[in-house]
């Protein structure tokens, strides 16, 4: 059995989707997604993805401010709630996609099943990264909140959390874009059961 990380389509290695997964986007390209008449579910999907991108950028910004000499307690006060919200929303979004939307999409457009499988595998990879983010966030929170808080330990935990946030960004952004390239045209062109 081959190692999935060796797969050219593995999330960490790919730079976009193969052409055979983009046939619906060819019919309904990205430059049309802003036109009036976009399906409400497709529009909501894009809005959710935009919020994840914004959340990722917000957390990056907080970490960058701290790395540039910011106060660790300010970082803690701002980053921990942002991280909690990000983790909850992204995990919930993926559960709904994999549990409800993706099975419907396989039925509506069987030809895109291999693309849906790829997106599901992405969710597994990202879930592992979310677990790392959670554990890193928890360790940082505990280090700052401890009665015997050690400044060096708290700074180390903040750095590790910052590294984990840096590490998830490329995978998350790649996945969001690839998912949109499959899902938005599929919803627009084939519809979903109501």
Short mmCIF file of C-alpha atoms in Angstrom, two decimals:
data_model
loop_
_atom_site.label_atom_id
_atom_site.label_comp_id
_atom_site.label_asym_id
_atom_site.label_seq_id
_atom_site.Cartn_x
_atom_site.Cartn_y
_atom_site.Cartn_z
CA UNK A 1 0.00 0.00 0.00
CA UNK A 2 1.39 3.42 -0.92
CA UNK A 3 1.81 6.22 1.57
CA UNK A 4 -0.95 8.83 0.97
CA UNK A 5 1.58 11.62 1.66
CA UNK A 6 3.47 10.45 -1.46
CA UNK A 7 0.37 11.08 -3.54
CA UNK A 8 0.81 14.03 -5.90
CA UNK A 9 -2.68 15.16 -4.86
CA UNK A 10 -1.90 15.09 -1.15
CA UNK A 11 -2.92 18.39 0.42
CA UNK A 12 0.63 19.32 1.45
CA UNK A 13 1.97 18.70 -2.07
CA UNK A 14 -0.59 19.88 -4.56
CA UNK A 15 -0.82 23.31 -6.12
CA UNK A 16 -4.36 22.99 -7.44
CA UNK A 17 -6.69 20.37 -8.82
CA UNK A 18 -6.07 18.23 -11.90
CA UNK A 19 -7.99 19.28 -14.98
CA UNK A 20 -10.34 16.28 -14.81
CA UNK A 21 -11.74 17.64 -11.52
CA UNK A 22 -12.29 21.13 -12.95
CA UNK A 23 -14.76 20.40 -15.74
CA UNK A 24 -17.65 22.04 -13.86
CA UNK A 25 -15.56 25.13 -13.12
CA UNK A 26 -14.87 25.37 -16.84
CA UNK A 27 -18.65 25.65 -17.35
CA UNK A 28 -19.07 28.07 -14.46
CA UNK A 29 -15.72 29.87 -13.91
CA UNK A 30 -14.74 31.92 -10.87
CA UNK A 31 -15.20 35.24 -12.66
CA UNK A 32 -18.94 34.51 -12.83
CA UNK A 33 -19.37 33.74 -9.14
CA UNK A 34 -19.89 37.40 -8.26
CA UNK A 35 -22.68 37.83 -10.83
CA UNK A 36 -26.30 38.06 -9.70
CA UNK A 37 -28.06 34.73 -9.57
CA UNK A 38 -25.52 32.76 -7.55
CA UNK A 39 -27.33 30.01 -5.65
CA UNK A 40 -27.88 30.94 -1.98
CA UNK A 41 -26.12 27.81 -0.74
CA UNK A 42 -23.12 28.54 -2.97
CA UNK A 43 -23.06 32.16 -1.78
CA UNK A 44 -23.20 31.01 1.86
CA UNK A 45 -20.38 28.53 1.20
CA UNK A 46 -18.19 31.31 -0.18
CA UNK A 47 -19.09 33.52 2.78
CA UNK A 48 -18.08 30.79 5.24
CA UNK A 49 -14.81 30.22 3.43
CA UNK A 50 -14.17 33.97 3.44
CA UNK A 51 -14.67 33.99 7.21
CA UNK A 52 -12.14 31.16 7.65
CA UNK A 53 -9.60 33.06 5.54
CA UNK A 54 -10.26 36.18 7.57
CA UNK A 55 -9.95 34.31 10.85
CA UNK A 56 -6.66 32.75 9.74
CA UNK A 57 -5.35 36.19 8.76
CA UNK A 58 -6.49 37.68 12.08
CA UNK A 59 -4.65 35.01 14.08
CA UNK A 60 -1.55 35.48 11.88
CA UNK A 61 -1.70 39.21 12.58
CA UNK A 62 -1.94 38.72 16.35
CA UNK A 63 1.05 36.39 16.34
CA UNK A 64 3.03 38.77 14.12
CA UNK A 65 2.36 41.66 16.53
CA UNK A 66 3.59 39.58 19.43
CA UNK A 67 6.67 38.41 17.52
CA UNK A 68 7.48 42.07 16.82
CA UNK A 69 7.69 42.76 20.54
CA UNK A 70 4.08 42.70 21.70
CA UNK A 71 2.89 41.80 25.17
CA UNK A 72 2.30 38.10 25.78
CA UNK A 73 -0.75 38.74 27.97
CA UNK A 74 -2.35 40.82 25.21
CA UNK A 75 -1.61 37.98 22.80
CA UNK A 76 -3.23 35.53 25.21
CA UNK A 77 -6.30 37.70 25.77
CA UNK A 78 -6.89 38.14 22.01
CA UNK A 79 -5.61 34.93 20.47
CA UNK A 80 -7.17 32.28 22.71
CA UNK A 81 -10.81 33.35 22.03
CA UNK A 82 -10.02 33.77 18.32
CA UNK A 83 -8.47 30.31 18.22
CA UNK A 84 -11.43 28.73 20.04
CA UNK A 85 -13.88 30.28 17.60
CA UNK A 86 -11.81 29.23 14.58
CA UNK A 87 -11.48 25.64 15.79
CA UNK A 88 -15.19 25.28 16.57
CA UNK A 89 -16.42 26.81 13.33
CA UNK A 90 -14.02 24.99 11.03
CA UNK A 91 -14.57 21.63 12.69
CA UNK A 92 -18.35 22.07 12.56
CA UNK A 93 -18.23 23.19 8.92
CA UNK A 94 -16.19 20.14 7.92
CA UNK A 95 -18.52 17.78 9.77
CA UNK A 96 -21.55 19.17 7.93
CA UNK A 97 -19.76 19.01 4.57
CA UNK A 98 -18.49 15.45 5.00
CA UNK A 99 -21.64 14.14 6.70
CA UNK A 100 -24.35 15.85 4.67
CA UNK A 101 -23.30 17.82 1.62
CA UNK A 102 -20.62 15.56 0.16
CA UNK A 103 -22.87 12.45 0.06
CA UNK A 104 -25.57 14.49 -1.72
CA UNK A 105 -23.03 15.81 -4.20
CA UNK A 106 -21.83 12.29 -5.01
CA UNK A 107 -25.41 11.35 -5.92
CA UNK A 108 -26.08 14.48 -7.94
CA UNK A 109 -22.81 14.33 -9.89
CA UNK A 110 -21.22 10.85 -9.66
CA UNK A 111 -18.44 11.86 -12.09
CA UNK A 112 -16.99 14.22 -9.45
CA UNK A 113 -16.82 11.50 -6.77
CA UNK A 114 -13.02 11.32 -6.91
CA UNK A 115 -12.90 15.07 -6.27
CA UNK A 116 -15.22 14.73 -3.29
CA UNK A 117 -13.03 11.88 -1.99
CA UNK A 118 -10.03 14.19 -2.23
CA UNK A 119 -11.83 16.91 -0.26
CA UNK A 120 -12.78 14.36 2.41
CA UNK A 121 -9.13 13.30 2.72
CA UNK A 122 -8.22 16.98 3.09
CA UNK A 123 -10.62 17.20 6.02
CA UNK A 124 -8.78 14.35 7.74
CA UNK A 125 -5.43 16.11 7.26
CA UNK A 126 -6.78 19.44 8.46
CA UNK A 127 -8.43 17.78 11.46
CA UNK A 128 -5.00 16.57 12.56
CA UNK A 129 -3.69 20.12 12.24
CA UNK A 130 -6.66 21.43 14.21
CA UNK A 131 -5.82 18.98 16.99
CA UNK A 132 -2.25 20.33 17.04
CA UNK A 133 -3.63 23.88 17.19
CA UNK A 134 -5.93 22.92 20.05
CA UNK A 135 -3.15 21.28 22.06
CA UNK A 136 -0.77 24.18 21.38
CA UNK A 137 -3.43 26.70 22.37
CA UNK A 138 -4.21 24.79 25.54
CA UNK A 139 -0.53 24.62 26.52
CA UNK A 140 -0.14 28.36 25.90
CA UNK A 141 -3.27 29.15 27.91
CA UNK A 142 -2.11 26.98 30.81
CA UNK A 143 1.38 28.52 30.77
CA UNK A 144 0.01 32.07 30.93
CA UNK A 145 -2.79 31.28 33.40
CA UNK A 146 -0.66 29.33 35.88
CA UNK A 147 -0.22 30.92 39.30
CA UNK A 148 3.48 30.19 38.97
CA UNK A 149 3.66 31.47 35.39
CA UNK A 150 7.15 31.19 33.95
CA UNK A 151 7.72 33.93 31.36
CA UNK A 152 10.16 31.84 29.34
CA UNK A 153 7.78 28.87 29.27
CA UNK A 154 4.85 31.08 28.27
CA UNK A 155 6.92 32.63 25.47
CA UNK A 156 7.96 29.17 24.28
CA UNK A 157 4.33 28.00 24.28
CA UNK A 158 3.28 31.15 22.39
CA UNK A 159 6.00 30.52 19.81
CA UNK A 160 4.85 26.92 19.36
CA UNK A 161 1.25 28.05 18.91
CA UNK A 162 2.40 30.66 16.40
CA UNK A 163 4.28 27.97 14.50
CA UNK A 164 1.18 25.75 14.46
CA UNK A 165 -0.91 28.63 13.10
CA UNK A 166 1.75 29.23 10.43
CA UNK A 167 1.78 25.52 9.56
CA UNK A 168 -1.96 25.16 8.96
CA UNK A 169 -2.32 28.22 6.72
CA UNK A 170 -1.01 26.76 3.42
CA UNK A 171 -3.06 23.56 3.76
CA UNK A 172 -6.21 25.37 4.78
CA UNK A 173 -6.00 27.97 2.02
CA UNK A 174 -5.24 25.32 -0.61
CA UNK A 175 -8.19 23.22 0.56
CA UNK A 176 -10.63 26.14 0.61
CA UNK A 177 -9.74 27.13 -2.94
CA UNK A 178 -9.88 23.57 -4.28
CA UNK A 179 -13.16 22.87 -2.53
CA UNK A 180 -14.68 26.01 -4.04
CA UNK A 181 -13.52 24.95 -7.50
CA UNK A 182 -15.53 21.73 -7.16
CA UNK A 183 -18.46 22.72 -4.98
CA UNK A 184 -19.54 26.16 -6.20
CA UNK A 185 -19.98 25.16 -9.87
CA UNK A 186 -21.60 21.88 -8.84
CA UNK A 187 -24.21 23.66 -6.71
CA UNK A 188 -24.79 26.32 -9.34
CA UNK A 189 -25.06 23.97 -12.31
CA UNK A 190 -26.61 20.84 -10.78
CA UNK A 191 -28.36 22.13 -7.67
CA UNK A 192 -28.84 20.39 -4.35
CA UNK A 193 -31.94 18.67 -2.96
CA UNK A 194 -33.98 20.94 -0.69
#
